[in-house]
Short mmCIF file of C-alpha atoms in Angstrom, two decimals:
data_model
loop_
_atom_site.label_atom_id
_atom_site.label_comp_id
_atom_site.label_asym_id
_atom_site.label_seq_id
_atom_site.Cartn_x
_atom_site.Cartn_y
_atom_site.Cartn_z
CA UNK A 1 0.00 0.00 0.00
CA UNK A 2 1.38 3.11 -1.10
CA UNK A 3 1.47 6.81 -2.15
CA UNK A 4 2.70 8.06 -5.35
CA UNK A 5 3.10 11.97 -6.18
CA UNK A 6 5.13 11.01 -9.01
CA UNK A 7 6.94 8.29 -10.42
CA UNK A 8 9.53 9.85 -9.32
CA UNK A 9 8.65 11.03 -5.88
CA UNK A 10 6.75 8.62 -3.58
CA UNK A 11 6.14 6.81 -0.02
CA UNK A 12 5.17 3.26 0.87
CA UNK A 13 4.37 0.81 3.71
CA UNK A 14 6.11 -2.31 4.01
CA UNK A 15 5.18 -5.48 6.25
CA UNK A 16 8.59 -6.93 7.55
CA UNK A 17 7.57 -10.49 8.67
CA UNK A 18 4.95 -10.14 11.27
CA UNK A 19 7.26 -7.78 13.42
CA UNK A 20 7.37 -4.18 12.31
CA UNK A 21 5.88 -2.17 9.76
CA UNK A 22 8.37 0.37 7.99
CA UNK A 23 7.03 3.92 6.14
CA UNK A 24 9.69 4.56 3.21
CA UNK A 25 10.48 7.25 1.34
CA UNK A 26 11.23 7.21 -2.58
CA UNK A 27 12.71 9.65 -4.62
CA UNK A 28 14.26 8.00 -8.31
CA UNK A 29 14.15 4.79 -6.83
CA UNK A 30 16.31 5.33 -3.80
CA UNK A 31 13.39 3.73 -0.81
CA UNK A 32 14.66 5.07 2.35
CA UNK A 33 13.34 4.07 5.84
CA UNK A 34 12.07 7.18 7.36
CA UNK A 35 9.54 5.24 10.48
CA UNK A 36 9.14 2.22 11.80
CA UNK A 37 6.22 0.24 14.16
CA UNK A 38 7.23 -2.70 15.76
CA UNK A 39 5.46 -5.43 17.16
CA UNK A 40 6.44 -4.60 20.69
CA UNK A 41 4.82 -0.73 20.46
CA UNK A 42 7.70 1.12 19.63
CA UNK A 43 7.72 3.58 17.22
CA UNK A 44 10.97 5.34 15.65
CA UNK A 45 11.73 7.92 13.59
CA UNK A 46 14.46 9.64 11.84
CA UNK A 47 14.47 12.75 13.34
CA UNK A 48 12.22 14.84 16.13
CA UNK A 49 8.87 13.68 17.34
CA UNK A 50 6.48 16.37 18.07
CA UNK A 51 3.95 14.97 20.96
CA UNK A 52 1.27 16.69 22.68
CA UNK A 53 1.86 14.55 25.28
CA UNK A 54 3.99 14.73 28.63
CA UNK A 55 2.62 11.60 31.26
CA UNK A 56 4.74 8.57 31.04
CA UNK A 57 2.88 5.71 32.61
CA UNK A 58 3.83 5.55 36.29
CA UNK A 59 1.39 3.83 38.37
CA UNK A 60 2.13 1.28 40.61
CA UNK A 61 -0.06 -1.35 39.39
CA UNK A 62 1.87 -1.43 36.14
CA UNK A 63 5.04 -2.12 37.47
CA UNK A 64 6.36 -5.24 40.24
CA UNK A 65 9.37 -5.90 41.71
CA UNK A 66 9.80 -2.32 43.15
CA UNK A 67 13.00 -1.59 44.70
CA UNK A 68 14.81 1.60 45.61
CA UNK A 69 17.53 2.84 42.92
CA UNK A 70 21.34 1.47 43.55
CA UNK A 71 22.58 4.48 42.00
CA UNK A 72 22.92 8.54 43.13
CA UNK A 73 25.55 11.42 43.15
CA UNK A 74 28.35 8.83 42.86
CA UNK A 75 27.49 7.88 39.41
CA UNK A 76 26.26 11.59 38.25
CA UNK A 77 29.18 12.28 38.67
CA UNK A 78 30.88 9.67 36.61
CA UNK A 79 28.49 11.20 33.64
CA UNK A 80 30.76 13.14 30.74
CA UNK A 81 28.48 16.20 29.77
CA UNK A 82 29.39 16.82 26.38
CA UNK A 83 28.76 19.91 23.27
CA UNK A 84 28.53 18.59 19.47
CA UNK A 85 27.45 19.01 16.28
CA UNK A 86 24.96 16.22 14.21
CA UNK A 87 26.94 14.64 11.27
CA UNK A 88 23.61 14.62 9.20
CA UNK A 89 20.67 14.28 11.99
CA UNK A 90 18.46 17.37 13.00
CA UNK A 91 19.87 19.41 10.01
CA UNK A 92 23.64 19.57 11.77
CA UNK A 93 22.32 21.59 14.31
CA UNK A 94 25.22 22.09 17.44
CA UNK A 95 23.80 20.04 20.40
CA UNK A 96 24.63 18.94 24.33
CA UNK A 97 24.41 15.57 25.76
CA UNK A 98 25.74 12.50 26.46
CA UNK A 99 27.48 9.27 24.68
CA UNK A 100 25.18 6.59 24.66
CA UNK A 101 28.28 4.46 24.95
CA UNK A 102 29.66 6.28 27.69
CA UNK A 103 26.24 5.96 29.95
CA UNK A 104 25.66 2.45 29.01
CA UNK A 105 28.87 2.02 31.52
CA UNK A 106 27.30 3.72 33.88
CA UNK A 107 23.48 3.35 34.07
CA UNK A 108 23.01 0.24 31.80
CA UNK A 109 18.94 0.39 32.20
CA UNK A 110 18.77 4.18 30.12
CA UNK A 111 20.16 2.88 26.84
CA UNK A 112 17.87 1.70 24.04
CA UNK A 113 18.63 0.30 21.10
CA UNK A 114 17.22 2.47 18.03
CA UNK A 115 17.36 0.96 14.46
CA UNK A 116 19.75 1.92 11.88
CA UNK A 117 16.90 2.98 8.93
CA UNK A 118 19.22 4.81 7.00
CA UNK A 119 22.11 2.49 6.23
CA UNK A 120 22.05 -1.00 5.02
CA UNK A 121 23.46 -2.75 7.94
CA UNK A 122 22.50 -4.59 10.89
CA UNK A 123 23.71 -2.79 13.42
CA UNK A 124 21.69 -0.52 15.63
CA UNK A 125 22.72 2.80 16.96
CA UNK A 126 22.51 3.42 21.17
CA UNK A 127 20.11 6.15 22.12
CA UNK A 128 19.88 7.71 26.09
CA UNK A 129 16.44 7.68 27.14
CA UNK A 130 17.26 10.82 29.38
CA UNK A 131 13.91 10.97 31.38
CA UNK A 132 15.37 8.23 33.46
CA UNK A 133 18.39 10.39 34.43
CA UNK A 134 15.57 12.33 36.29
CA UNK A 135 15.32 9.51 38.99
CA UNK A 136 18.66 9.52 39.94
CA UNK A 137 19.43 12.97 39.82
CA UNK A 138 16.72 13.25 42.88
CA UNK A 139 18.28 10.78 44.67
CA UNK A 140 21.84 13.05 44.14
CA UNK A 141 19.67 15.87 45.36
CA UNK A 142 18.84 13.85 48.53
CA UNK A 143 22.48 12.59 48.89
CA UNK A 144 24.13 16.37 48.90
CA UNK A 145 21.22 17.48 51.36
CA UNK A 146 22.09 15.20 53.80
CA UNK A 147 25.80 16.16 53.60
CA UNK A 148 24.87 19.80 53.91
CA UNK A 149 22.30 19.65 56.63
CA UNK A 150 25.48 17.49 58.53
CA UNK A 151 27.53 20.80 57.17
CA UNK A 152 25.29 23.37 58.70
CA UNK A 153 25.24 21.38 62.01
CA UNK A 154 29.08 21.29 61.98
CA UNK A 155 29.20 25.04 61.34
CA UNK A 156 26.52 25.89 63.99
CA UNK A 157 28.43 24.23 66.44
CA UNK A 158 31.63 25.86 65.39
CA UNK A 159 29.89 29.47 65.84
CA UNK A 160 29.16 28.46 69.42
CA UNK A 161 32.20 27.48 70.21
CA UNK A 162 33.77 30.65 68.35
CA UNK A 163 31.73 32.95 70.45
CA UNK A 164 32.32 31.40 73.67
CA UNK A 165 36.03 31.80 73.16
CA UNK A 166 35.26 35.32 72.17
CA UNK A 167 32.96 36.12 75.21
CA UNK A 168 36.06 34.51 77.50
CA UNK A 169 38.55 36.73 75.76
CA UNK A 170 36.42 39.49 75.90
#
């Protein structure tokens, strides 16, 4: 099932074996992937995804097994912040991010794997799903207000002590 404009100019659907369905793009008989549905729900593209949409399902009678995060500041910190440019995605623009490859060391569970539907090959590229930094950046939050709540009580006690020598020198 297709589209033409032109014989020249045109977009199609193709069925891949019960487990995706890809939209292509044809221009002079050049097809190239530009979405793709798979069986499990996902849905990629080849560039941004406008969404008018900002609730992630949360509730806890979708989810078992529930257990507190292992990880918090000591792994932010590990994170490599990093400025670039796109080779050819999202017209080249300059960017700021991570390396999927980098973060997969780090917080295995935020990498997904997002298929390759521009080049003939097999190999998928990495992708940060950076929502779920969001979780352990609290927990960092909650980790450096402890240690500056213990701070403040340190420093409290030093300005007692500090003005009791002061009111026995005075």
């Amino acid at each position: 099932v297709g589209y033409y404009s032109s014989m020249s100019d045109y977009m199609y659907f193709k069925f891949s074996d019960g487990n995706k369905v890809e939209l292509f793009h044809s221009i002079t008989g050049m097809a190239t992937a530009e979405f793709q549905f798979t069986k499990s729900g996902a849905f990629h593209a080849d560039d941004d995804i406008t969404a008018f949409s900002t609730s992630v399902g949360s509730d806890r009678r979708l989810k078992t097994n529930i257990k507190k995060i292992k990880y918090g500041l000591k792994d932010i910190l590990k994170l490599n912040s990093v400025e670039f440019d796109w080779k050819e995605k999202r017209n080249k623009k300059h960017d700021i991010g991570f390396i999927a490859q980098e973060v997969k060391e780090i917080f295995p569970e935020i990498i997904t794997e997002i298929p390759n539907l521009k080049e003939n090959v097999e190999e998928n590229y990495l992708g940060v799903d950076y929502s779920k930094v969001v979780p352990v950046l609290v927990e960092s939050i909650k980790e450096q207000q402890v240690e500056i709540n213990s701070l403040k009580k340190i420093n409290n006690e030093l300005l007692k002590r500090l003005e009791l020598l002061e009111s026995k020198i005075n």
